[in-house]
Coordinates of C-alpha atoms in Angstrom, one line a residue:
Chain A
X1320 CA 40.2 71.9 -13.8
X1321 CA 37.6 74.5 -13.2
X1322 CA 37.9 74.1 -9.4
X1323 CA 41.4 75.5 -9.5
X1324 CA 40.3 78.6 -11.3
X1325 CA 37.4 79.4 -8.8
X1326 CA 38.7 81.9 -6.3
X1327 CA 35.4 83.0 -4.8
X1328 CA 31.7 82.3 -4.7
X1329 CA 28.4 83.8 -3.7
X1330 CA 25.6 81.2 -3.0
X1331 CA 22.1 81.5 -1.9
X1332 CA 21.2 78.8 0.7
X1333 CA 17.8 77.1 0.9
X1334 CA 16.6 79.4 3.7
X1335 CA 17.4 82.5 1.6
X1336 CA 20.7 83.4 3.3
X1337 CA 23.2 84.9 0.9
X1338 CA 26.7 83.7 1.7
X1339 CA 29.5 85.5 0.0
X1340 CA 33.2 85.0 -0.3
X1341 CA 34.3 87.0 -3.3
X1342 CA 37.9 86.2 -2.6
X1343 CA 40.6 87.2 -5.0
X1344 CA 43.5 85.8 -3.0
X1345 CA 45.5 82.9 -4.1
X1346 CA 46.2 81.7 -0.5
X1347 CA 43.5 82.3 2.1
X1348 CA 43.5 80.1 5.2
X1349 CA 40.7 81.7 7.2
X1350 CA 38.5 78.9 8.4
X1351 CA 36.8 76.3 6.3
X1352 CA 37.1 76.8 2.5
X1353 CA 33.3 76.4 2.2
X1354 CA 33.1 77.4 -1.5
X1355 CA 34.9 74.1 -2.3
X1356 CA 31.9 72.2 -1.1
X1357 CA 29.5 74.0 -3.5
X1358 CA 31.7 73.4 -6.6
X1359 CA 30.4 70.3 -8.3
X1360 CA 27.5 69.9 -5.9
X1361 CA 25.0 70.3 -8.8
X1362 CA 23.1 73.0 -7.0
X1363 CA 22.0 70.6 -4.2
X1364 CA 23.6 72.7 -1.4
X1365 CA 22.9 76.2 -2.7
X1366 CA 22.3 78.3 -5.8
X1367 CA 25.5 79.9 -7.1
X1368 CA 24.9 83.5 -8.0
X1369 CA 28.4 84.9 -8.4
X1370 CA 31.8 83.5 -9.2
X1371 CA 35.3 85.0 -9.0
X1372 CA 37.4 83.2 -11.6
X1373 CA 41.2 83.4 -12.1
X1374 CA 42.0 84.5 -15.6
X1375 CA 44.9 83.3 -17.7
X1376 CA 46.7 85.2 -20.5
X1377 CA 45.2 84.6 -23.9
X1378 CA 47.0 81.9 -26.1
X1379 CA 49.1 83.8 -28.7
X1380 CA 50.1 80.9 -30.9
X1381 CA 48.9 77.3 -31.2
X1382 CA 50.7 74.2 -32.6
X1383 CA 48.5 71.1 -33.3
X1384 CA 49.6 67.6 -34.2
X1385 CA 47.9 64.3 -34.8
X1386 CA 50.1 61.4 -33.8
X1387 CA 49.9 57.6 -34.4
X1388 CA 51.3 55.6 -31.5
X1389 CA 51.7 52.0 -30.4
X1390 CA 49.7 51.8 -27.2
X1391 CA 48.5 53.7 -24.1
X1392 CA 51.8 53.2 -22.3
X1393 CA 53.4 55.2 -25.1
X1394 CA 50.8 57.9 -24.6
X1395 CA 51.7 58.2 -20.9
X1396 CA 55.5 58.3 -21.8
X1397 CA 54.8 61.1 -24.3
X1398 CA 52.7 63.0 -21.8
X1399 CA 55.4 62.9 -19.2
X1400 CA 58.0 63.9 -21.7
X1401 CA 56.1 66.9 -22.9
X1402 CA 55.2 67.9 -19.3
X1403 CA 58.9 67.9 -18.5
X1404 CA 60.3 69.4 -21.7
X1405 CA 57.6 72.1 -22.3
X1406 CA 55.9 72.6 -18.9
X1407 CA 52.8 74.9 -18.9
X1408 CA 52.5 74.7 -22.7
X1409 CA 50.2 71.8 -23.2
X1410 CA 46.7 72.9 -24.2
X1411 CA 45.2 69.5 -25.3
X1412 CA 46.3 65.9 -25.0
X1413 CA 43.5 63.8 -26.4
X1414 CA 43.6 60.0 -27.0
X1415 CA 41.5 58.4 -29.7
X1416 CA 41.3 54.7 -30.0
X1417 CA 41.1 53.2 -33.6
X1418 CA 37.3 52.5 -33.3
X1419 CA 36.9 56.2 -32.7
X1420 CA 39.3 57.2 -35.5
X1421 CA 37.5 54.8 -37.8
X1422 CA 34.1 56.1 -36.9
X1423 CA 35.2 59.7 -37.6
X1424 CA 37.1 59.1 -40.8
X1425 CA 35.0 56.3 -42.4
X1426 CA 31.4 56.5 -41.0
X1427 CA 31.3 60.3 -40.4
X1428 CA 33.5 61.1 -43.4
X1429 CA 36.0 63.5 -41.8
X1430 CA 39.2 63.5 -43.9
X1431 CA 41.9 61.1 -42.6
X1432 CA 45.4 62.6 -42.5
X1433 CA 46.9 59.4 -41.2
X1434 CA 46.1 55.7 -42.1
X1435 CA 43.5 54.0 -39.9
X1436 CA 45.6 51.1 -38.7
X1437 CA 47.4 52.6 -35.7
X1438 CA 46.7 51.1 -32.2
X1439 CA 46.1 54.6 -30.8
X1440 CA 46.0 58.3 -32.0
X1441 CA 46.8 61.4 -30.1
X1442 CA 45.7 65.0 -30.7
X1443 CA 48.3 67.2 -29.1
X1444 CA 48.0 71.0 -29.0
X1445 CA 50.6 73.4 -27.5
X1446 CA 51.0 77.1 -26.9
X1447 CA 54.7 77.4 -27.8
X1448 CA 56.1 80.5 -29.5
X1449 CA 56.3 78.8 -32.9
X1450 CA 55.9 75.6 -34.9
X1451 CA 59.6 74.6 -34.6
X1452 CA 59.2 74.4 -30.8
X1453 CA 56.8 71.5 -31.2
X1454 CA 58.7 69.9 -34.2
X1455 CA 61.8 69.5 -32.0
X1456 CA 60.2 67.4 -29.2
X1457 CA 58.2 65.4 -31.7
X1458 CA 61.5 64.6 -33.5
X1459 CA 62.9 63.3 -30.2
X1460 CA 59.8 61.2 -29.6
X1461 CA 60.0 59.7 -33.2
X1462 CA 63.7 58.9 -32.6
X1463 CA 62.9 57.1 -29.4
X1464 CA 60.2 55.0 -31.1
X1465 CA 57.4 56.5 -29.0
X1466 CA 55.8 58.1 -32.0
X1467 CA 55.1 56.1 -35.2
X1468 CA 53.8 58.9 -37.3
X1469 CA 52.7 62.5 -36.9
X1470 CA 51.0 65.3 -38.9
X1471 CA 51.6 68.9 -37.8
X1472 CA 48.9 71.4 -38.9
X1473 CA 50.6 74.0 -41.1
X1474 CA 47.6 76.5 -41.2
X1475 CA 44.5 77.3 -39.2
X1476 CA 42.5 75.4 -41.9
X1477 CA 44.6 72.3 -41.3
X1478 CA 44.3 72.7 -37.6
X1479 CA 40.5 72.8 -37.9
X1480 CA 40.6 69.6 -39.9
X1481 CA 42.5 67.8 -37.2
X1482 CA 40.1 69.0 -34.6
X1483 CA 37.1 67.9 -36.7
X1484 CA 38.2 64.2 -36.1
X1485 CA 38.2 64.7 -32.3
X1486 CA 34.9 66.7 -32.4
X1487 CA 33.0 64.0 -34.3
X1488 CA 30.9 63.2 -31.2
X1489 CA 28.7 66.1 -32.4
X1490 CA 27.7 63.6 -35.2
X1491 CA 26.4 60.8 -33.0
X1492 CA 22.8 61.7 -33.2
X1493 CA 22.9 61.6 -37.0
X1494 CA 24.4 58.1 -37.2
X1495 CA 23.0 56.4 -34.1
X1496 CA 19.3 56.9 -34.8
X1497 CA 18.3 54.5 -32.0
X1498 CA 20.2 56.7 -29.5
X1499 CA 23.5 56.1 -27.8
X1500 CA 24.7 55.0 -24.4
X1501 CA 27.4 57.4 -23.2
X1502 CA 30.0 57.2 -20.5
X1503 CA 32.1 59.9 -18.9
X1504 CA 34.4 58.0 -16.4
X1505 CA 37.6 58.5 -14.6
X1506 CA 40.2 55.8 -14.7
X1507 CA 43.6 56.0 -13.0
X1508 CA 46.1 56.6 -15.8
X1509 CA 48.2 53.5 -14.9
X1510 CA 45.1 51.4 -15.6
X1511 CA 43.5 53.2 -18.5
X1512 CA 45.0 51.2 -21.4
X1513 CA 44.1 47.9 -19.7
X1514 CA 40.6 49.1 -18.8
X1515 CA 39.9 50.0 -22.4
X1516 CA 41.0 46.5 -23.5
X1517 CA 38.7 44.9 -20.9
X1518 CA 35.7 47.1 -21.9
X1519 CA 36.4 46.4 -25.6
X1520 CA 36.3 42.6 -25.0
X1521 CA 33.1 42.9 -23.0
X1522 CA 31.4 44.9 -25.8
X1523 CA 32.6 42.6 -28.6
X1524 CA 31.3 39.6 -26.6
X1525 CA 28.0 41.0 -25.3
X1526 CA 26.9 43.5 -27.9
X1527 CA 28.8 42.6 -31.1
X1528 CA 26.2 44.6 -33.2
X1529 CA 27.1 47.9 -31.4
X1530 CA 29.5 50.5 -32.7
X1531 CA 31.6 51.5 -29.6
X1532 CA 34.1 54.3 -29.7
X1533 CA 36.6 55.3 -27.0
X1534 CA 38.4 58.6 -26.6
X1535 CA 39.8 60.4 -23.6
X1536 CA 41.1 63.6 -22.1
X1537 CA 44.3 61.8 -20.9
X1538 CA 45.8 64.7 -18.9
X1539 CA 42.6 64.7 -16.8
X1540 CA 42.4 60.8 -16.4
X1541 CA 39.1 61.1 -18.2
X1542 CA 37.7 58.4 -20.6
X1543 CA 34.7 58.7 -22.8
X1544 CA 32.9 55.6 -24.3
X1545 CA 29.9 55.9 -26.6
X1546 CA 27.9 52.9 -27.9
X1547 CA 25.3 53.1 -30.7
X1548 CA 23.9 51.0 -33.5
X1549 CA 24.3 52.2 -37.1
X1550 CA 21.2 50.2 -38.1
X1551 CA 19.0 52.4 -35.9
X1552 CA 18.2 49.7 -33.4
X1553 CA 18.2 50.5 -29.6
X1554 CA 20.8 49.1 -27.2
X1555 CA 19.9 47.8 -23.7
X1556 CA 21.1 50.9 -21.8
X1557 CA 20.8 49.6 -18.2
X1558 CA 22.4 46.3 -18.9
X1559 CA 25.4 48.1 -20.6
X1560 CA 25.6 50.6 -17.8
X1561 CA 25.7 47.9 -15.1
X1562 CA 28.5 46.0 -16.9
X1563 CA 30.6 49.1 -17.9
X1564 CA 30.4 50.8 -14.4
X1565 CA 31.2 47.4 -12.8
X1566 CA 34.5 47.3 -14.8
X1567 CA 35.2 51.0 -14.1
X1568 CA 34.8 50.3 -10.4
X1569 CA 37.2 47.3 -10.6
X1570 CA 39.9 49.6 -12.0
X1571 CA 39.3 52.0 -9.1
X1572 CA 37.7 54.5 -11.5
X1573 CA 34.9 57.0 -11.0
X1574 CA 31.5 56.8 -12.5
X1575 CA 31.6 60.5 -13.4
X1576 CA 34.7 62.4 -14.3
X1577 CA 33.4 65.7 -15.5
X1578 CA 29.7 65.7 -15.9
X1579 CA 28.7 65.1 -12.3
X1580 CA 26.0 63.0 -10.7
X1581 CA 22.4 63.5 -12.0
X1582 CA 19.4 61.3 -11.9
X1583 CA 20.8 58.6 -14.3
X1584 CA 24.2 58.1 -12.7
X1585 CA 23.0 58.4 -9.1
X1586 CA 22.3 54.6 -8.9
X1587 CA 26.0 53.9 -9.6
X1588 CA 27.4 56.4 -7.1
X1589 CA 28.0 53.6 -4.5
X1590 CA 30.5 52.1 -7.0
X1591 CA 32.7 55.1 -6.6
X1592 CA 31.9 56.2 -3.0
X1593 CA 31.9 54.1 0.2
X1594 CA 28.8 54.0 2.5
X1595 CA 30.8 56.2 5.0
X1596 CA 31.5 58.7 2.3
X1597 CA 27.8 58.8 1.3
X1598 CA 26.9 59.1 5.0
X1599 CA 29.1 62.1 5.3
X1600 CA 27.7 63.7 2.2
X1601 CA 24.1 63.1 3.5
X1602 CA 25.1 64.7 6.8
X1603 CA 26.4 67.8 5.0
X1604 CA 23.3 68.0 2.8
X1605 CA 21.0 67.5 5.8
X1606 CA 22.8 70.3 7.7
X1607 CA 22.8 72.9 4.9
X1608 CA 19.5 72.0 3.2
X1609 CA 17.5 70.2 6.0
X1610 CA 14.2 70.3 4.0
X1611 CA 15.8 68.9 0.9
X1612 CA 14.5 71.9 -1.2
X1613 CA 17.5 72.3 -3.6
X1614 CA 17.7 70.3 -6.8
X1615 CA 15.9 67.3 -5.2
X1616 CA 16.7 63.9 -6.6
X1617 CA 20.2 64.8 -7.7
X1618 CA 23.5 63.5 -6.3
X1619 CA 22.1 61.8 -3.2
Chain B
X158 CA 49.2 75.4 -3.1
X159 CA 49.1 72.2 -1.2
X160 CA 45.3 71.9 -1.8
X161 CA 45.9 71.4 -5.5
X162 CA 48.3 68.4 -4.8
X163 CA 45.9 66.6 -2.5
X164 CA 44.0 64.0 -4.5
X165 CA 42.6 61.9 -1.7
X166 CA 42.2 61.8 2.1
X167 CA 41.3 59.4 4.9
X168 CA 39.9 61.1 8.0
X169 CA 38.6 59.8 11.3
X170 CA 35.5 61.7 12.5
X171 CA 34.7 62.5 16.1
X172 CA 32.5 59.4 16.4
X173 CA 35.3 57.1 15.2
X174 CA 33.9 56.7 11.7
X175 CA 36.8 56.3 9.2
X176 CA 35.9 58.1 5.9
X177 CA 38.2 57.2 3.1
X178 CA 38.6 58.7 -0.4
X179 CA 42.0 57.5 -1.6
X180 CA 41.3 59.0 -5.0
X181 CA 44.1 59.1 -7.6
X182 CA 42.0 60.6 -10.4
X183 CA 42.5 64.1 -11.6
X184 CA 38.9 64.7 -12.4
X185 CA 36.3 63.0 -10.2
X186 CA 32.8 64.4 -10.1
X187 CA 31.0 61.9 -7.9
X188 CA 29.1 63.8 -5.3
X189 CA 30.5 66.4 -2.9
X190 CA 34.3 66.7 -2.9
X191 CA 34.3 66.3 0.9
X192 CA 38.1 66.1 1.3
X193 CA 38.3 69.8 0.3
X194 CA 36.5 70.7 3.5
X195 CA 39.0 68.9 5.7
X196 CA 42.0 70.6 4.0
X197 CA 43.0 73.6 6.1
X198 CA 40.3 72.9 8.8
X199 CA 43.1 72.5 11.4
X200 CA 41.8 69.1 12.5
X201 CA 38.5 70.6 13.8
X202 CA 36.4 68.4 11.5
X203 CA 38.3 65.2 11.6
X204 CA 41.8 63.7 12.1
X205 CA 43.6 63.2 8.8
X206 CA 45.2 59.7 8.8
X207 CA 46.2 59.2 5.1
X208 CA 46.8 61.5 2.2
X209 CA 47.2 60.8 -1.5
X210 CA 49.5 63.5 -3.0
X211 CA 50.1 64.3 -6.6
X212 CA 53.9 64.1 -7.3
X213 CA 55.8 66.3 -9.7
X214 CA 59.0 65.4 -11.5
X215 CA 62.2 66.4 -9.6
X216 CA 63.8 69.8 -10.6
X217 CA 66.8 69.0 -12.7
X218 CA 68.3 72.5 -12.9
X219 CA 67.8 75.7 -11.0
X220 CA 68.7 79.3 -11.9
X221 CA 68.5 81.9 -9.1
X222 CA 68.7 85.7 -9.4
X223 CA 68.5 88.6 -7.0
X224 CA 66.9 91.6 -8.6
X225 CA 66.6 95.3 -7.6
X226 CA 63.5 97.0 -8.9
X227 CA 61.7 100.3 -8.7
X228 CA 58.3 99.3 -7.0
X229 CA 55.7 96.7 -6.5
X230 CA 54.0 97.4 -9.9
X231 CA 57.3 96.5 -11.5
X232 CA 57.3 93.2 -9.5
X233 CA 53.8 92.4 -10.9
X234 CA 54.8 93.3 -14.5
X235 CA 57.9 91.0 -14.1
X236 CA 55.8 88.2 -12.7
X237 CA 53.3 88.4 -15.6
X238 CA 56.1 88.6 -18.1
X239 CA 57.8 85.5 -16.7
X240 CA 54.5 83.6 -16.4
X241 CA 53.9 84.2 -20.2
X242 CA 57.5 83.7 -21.4
X243 CA 58.5 80.7 -19.3
X244 CA 55.3 79.2 -18.1
X245 CA 55.6 76.3 -15.6
X246 CA 59.2 77.2 -14.8
X247 CA 58.9 79.6 -11.9
X248 CA 59.9 78.0 -8.6
X249 CA 60.1 81.1 -6.4
X250 CA 59.2 84.7 -6.8
X251 CA 59.9 86.4 -3.5
X252 CA 59.6 90.1 -2.8
X253 CA 61.7 91.7 -0.1
X254 CA 61.2 95.4 0.9
X255 CA 64.3 97.5 1.8
X256 CA 63.7 97.2 5.5
X257 CA 63.9 93.4 5.2
X258 CA 67.0 93.6 2.9
X259 CA 68.7 96.0 5.4
X260 CA 67.9 93.8 8.4
X261 CA 69.3 90.7 6.6
X262 CA 72.5 92.4 5.2
X263 CA 73.3 94.9 8.0
X264 CA 71.8 93.6 11.3
X265 CA 72.0 89.9 10.6
X266 CA 75.2 90.3 8.6
X267 CA 74.4 88.2 5.5
X268 CA 76.6 89.3 2.6
X269 CA 74.9 91.9 0.3
X270 CA 75.4 91.2 -3.4
X271 CA 73.5 94.4 -4.4
X272 CA 73.5 97.9 -2.8
X273 CA 70.8 98.5 -0.1
X274 CA 69.2 101.5 -1.7
X275 CA 66.6 99.9 -4.1
X276 CA 62.9 100.4 -3.4
X277 CA 62.3 96.6 -3.7
X278 CA 64.2 93.3 -4.2
X279 CA 63.1 90.1 -5.8
X280 CA 64.5 86.6 -5.4
X281 CA 63.6 84.7 -8.5
X282 CA 64.2 81.0 -9.0
X283 CA 63.4 79.0 -12.2
X284 CA 63.7 75.4 -13.4
X285 CA 64.9 76.2 -16.9
X286 CA 67.3 73.9 -18.8
X287 CA 70.2 76.2 -18.3
X288 CA 71.5 79.6 -17.0
X289 CA 71.2 81.3 -20.4
X290 CA 67.4 80.6 -20.5
X291 CA 67.0 83.0 -17.5
X292 CA 69.6 85.5 -18.7
X293 CA 67.6 86.1 -21.9
X294 CA 64.3 87.2 -20.2
X295 CA 66.2 89.2 -17.5
X296 CA 68.0 91.1 -20.4
X297 CA 64.6 91.9 -21.9
X298 CA 63.4 93.1 -18.5
X299 CA 66.5 95.3 -18.0
X300 CA 66.0 96.8 -21.5
X301 CA 62.4 97.6 -20.7
X302 CA 63.4 99.4 -17.5
X303 CA 61.6 96.9 -15.3
X304 CA 64.8 95.7 -13.7
X305 CA 67.4 98.1 -12.3
X306 CA 70.0 95.5 -11.4
X307 CA 70.3 91.8 -11.1
X308 CA 72.8 89.2 -9.8
X309 CA 72.6 85.7 -11.2
X310 CA 74.0 82.9 -9.0
X311 CA 76.9 81.2 -10.9
X312 CA 77.3 78.2 -8.5
X313 CA 75.4 76.3 -5.8
X314 CA 77.5 78.2 -3.2
X315 CA 76.3 81.6 -4.7
X316 CA 72.8 80.3 -4.9
X317 CA 72.8 79.5 -1.1
X318 CA 74.2 82.9 -0.4
X319 CA 71.2 84.6 -2.2
X320 CA 68.8 82.4 -0.4
X321 CA 70.5 83.2 3.0
X322 CA 69.1 86.8 2.6
X323 CA 65.5 85.5 2.1
X324 CA 65.9 83.0 5.0
X325 CA 67.0 85.5 7.6
X326 CA 63.6 85.2 9.5
X327 CA 65.3 82.2 11.2
X328 CA 67.5 84.9 12.9
X329 CA 64.7 86.9 14.5
X330 CA 64.9 85.2 17.8
X331 CA 68.6 86.2 18.2
X332 CA 68.0 89.8 17.4
X333 CA 64.5 90.5 18.8
X334 CA 65.1 89.3 22.4
X335 CA 61.8 90.9 23.5
X336 CA 60.0 88.7 21.0
X337 CA 58.4 89.6 17.7
X338 CA 54.9 90.3 16.4
X339 CA 54.5 88.3 13.2
X340 CA 51.9 88.5 10.5
X341 CA 51.0 86.1 7.6
X342 CA 48.4 87.9 5.6
X343 CA 46.9 87.7 2.1
X344 CA 46.6 90.9 0.1
X345 CA 45.1 91.1 -3.4
X346 CA 48.1 91.7 -5.6
X347 CA 46.7 94.9 -7.1
X348 CA 46.7 96.4 -3.6
X349 CA 49.9 94.9 -2.1
X350 CA 52.2 97.8 -2.9
X351 CA 49.9 100.3 -1.5
X352 CA 49.1 98.2 1.6
X353 CA 52.8 97.9 2.4
X354 CA 53.1 101.7 2.2
X355 CA 50.1 102.2 4.5
X356 CA 51.4 99.7 7.0
X357 CA 54.8 101.3 6.9
X358 CA 53.4 104.7 7.6
X359 CA 51.3 103.3 10.5
X360 CA 54.4 101.7 12.1
X361 CA 56.7 104.7 11.6
X362 CA 54.0 106.9 13.3
X363 CA 52.9 104.6 16.1
X364 CA 55.9 102.4 16.9
X365 CA 59.0 104.3 15.6
X366 CA 61.3 102.3 17.9
X367 CA 60.3 99.0 16.2
X368 CA 62.2 97.3 13.5
X369 CA 59.6 96.2 10.9
X370 CA 60.4 94.0 7.9
X371 CA 58.2 93.1 5.0
X372 CA 58.6 90.2 2.6
X373 CA 56.2 88.2 0.5
X374 CA 55.5 85.2 -1.6
X375 CA 54.1 87.3 -4.4
X376 CA 52.9 84.5 -6.6
X377 CA 50.7 83.4 -3.7
X378 CA 49.4 86.9 -2.8
X379 CA 51.0 86.3 0.6
X380 CA 52.7 89.1 2.6
X381 CA 54.7 88.6 5.8
X382 CA 55.4 91.4 8.3
X383 CA 57.5 91.0 11.4
X384 CA 58.1 93.7 14.1
X385 CA 60.6 93.5 16.9
X386 CA 62.9 95.7 18.9
X387 CA 66.7 95.5 18.7
X388 CA 67.0 96.9 22.2
X389 CA 65.2 93.8 23.6
X390 CA 62.1 95.8 24.7
X391 CA 58.6 94.2 24.2
X392 CA 56.1 95.6 21.7
X393 CA 52.4 95.9 22.4
X394 CA 51.2 92.9 20.5
X395 CA 47.5 93.3 20.7
X396 CA 47.6 97.0 19.8
X397 CA 49.7 96.3 16.8
X398 CA 47.5 93.3 15.7
X399 CA 44.4 95.4 15.9
X400 CA 45.9 98.1 13.8
X401 CA 47.6 95.9 11.2
X402 CA 44.6 93.5 10.7
X403 CA 42.3 96.5 10.4
X404 CA 44.4 97.8 7.5
X405 CA 44.6 94.3 5.9
X406 CA 40.8 94.1 6.1
X407 CA 40.5 97.6 4.4
X408 CA 42.5 96.2 1.5
X409 CA 40.2 93.2 1.3
X410 CA 43.0 91.0 2.5
X411 CA 42.9 87.9 4.7
X412 CA 44.2 87.6 8.3
X413 CA 45.8 84.3 7.5
X414 CA 47.3 83.4 4.1
X415 CA 49.1 80.1 4.9
X416 CA 49.3 79.4 8.6
X417 CA 45.6 79.0 9.3
X418 CA 43.4 80.1 12.2
X419 CA 44.6 79.1 15.7
X420 CA 43.9 80.6 19.1
X421 CA 45.7 83.9 18.4
X422 CA 44.2 84.8 15.1
X423 CA 40.6 83.5 15.8
X424 CA 39.6 86.9 17.3
X425 CA 40.3 88.5 13.9
X426 CA 38.5 86.0 11.7
X427 CA 35.4 88.2 11.4
X428 CA 37.6 90.8 9.6
X429 CA 38.1 88.3 6.7
X430 CA 34.8 86.4 6.9
X431 CA 31.2 87.7 7.1
X432 CA 28.7 86.6 9.8
X433 CA 26.9 84.5 7.2
X434 CA 30.1 82.7 6.3
X435 CA 30.9 82.1 9.9
X436 CA 27.4 80.9 10.4
X437 CA 27.8 78.4 7.6
X438 CA 31.1 77.2 9.0
X439 CA 29.5 76.7 12.4
X440 CA 26.7 74.8 10.8
X441 CA 29.2 72.4 9.1
X442 CA 31.2 72.0 12.3
X443 CA 28.0 71.3 14.3
X444 CA 26.9 68.7 11.9
X445 CA 30.2 66.8 11.6
X446 CA 31.4 67.2 15.2
X447 CA 28.3 68.0 17.2
X448 CA 30.0 67.5 20.6
X449 CA 32.9 69.9 19.7
X450 CA 35.5 67.2 20.5
X451 CA 38.0 67.9 17.8
X452 CA 40.7 70.5 18.4
X453 CA 38.5 72.7 20.6
X454 CA 39.1 76.4 20.6
X455 CA 40.6 76.5 17.1
X456 CA 39.1 78.2 14.0
X457 CA 35.6 78.9 15.4

């Protein structure tokens, strides 16, 4: 998470005051940690003009595997196993549901290193010293029945090909000529498998003509869903948003995991935040930007 | 840092409103992350009544070493090396200056597993699968000349004995009958070695009769300094605080790293925070607790 790498901020407030905390310390308990409030506020509290970021050593070696697994519970078990066995080494842990894998490998034509009939795919990338260090834990996972199949990239070229599957969202515009309806939601990990099933049923029932693909940054409890029509027709965006955000809210999810609240998602904010929370946010906004000058119409 | 493990909060505001965000998500970008503001606010903005904490798997195995090294730059090089070689495995990385080591092993009588003449000592604890996994990187560090000497605990009993040195602050009250002057400051890691030298010179010059011990949680950029007199006399607390916090401020440090700002440190807050920062904090306090009912006299 970016928040954890932000050590200090300089912001300009609505009245022109420049407030500066170019802190480099890891622990600093001197009054309110006000920069936290400006992170993710979409510029509605102040304009960020400088940032102190924590840096991490460059990754010296990457191992990348595409895995076919039985369900989302297996994904969680694999995540926990890798976090315990090789802590601090996981660079990516991406789940791709079969609709997504099918869209990438059949519709978008990316080469398919594994058959398309698995219930769930994972793209796992690590920063271990060498290839063998990932082969060993994958072998344990195969033995325990948590992995059905796996392909380990043997070269940078193979690694790029595995990532091309996951990066297929860049192709949406070409295939969904009528536009797409996109979601960036947070779902508690314990509910994510079930939530995807519920959303899939809803879509199959209500918009059977839509192509709907699910993928997620599992380690961040972040799920993406994109709907579009291959025949170029337009989908009913508001109707779909109402239904999808309703289900997300039932699973105690959030209507924005990483992209923040802009004009479009603002209407759904009360699904993720209580009236008292929104009241507190308005109180803070009113105190810091009483004339409502900064990025009006966003967040609140 | 505790902040990174806090996922959700429930707080009661001064007017009795209960604001609740029992969030379990890792990423959640739905408006202002208001719980961040209440973490470390010492109860001056609201009373925390519930907390959602991220849990980590229990540590299955610990390896503990006491190391003698040449200076603080070597401590930083060792920290960087271990963070790269065994990421996610470091449980403790504690620096103890010779005055501290001497107080523990001579004055307080804790057994000394290494001679007392090293310029700096480190207590390193890891959660690797077994002892050999720490022996290997320590051997590399010895070879590179970064470590002068090291003792690895071979049993839980030996491990407790190494920790007894670091935990000697529990003994202060018994030895400093006239009380002690304690500091919990943050110093940017690049300056910490020099800052300790400057503080040591100040103390030797101004209060030569004081016993002054330095130790720090290096991975948190946190330094502790404690002064007391073995003859039971009382030290001039305010004079020492003025001088020490002045030096901390010159090194762009913070007057409180982990304990927060209470009645005693409040006077020194302007050394770590600019007038504009304090103005913003007052604005926030005034908006959320306009009558100043909550924990009056603390922080601001």
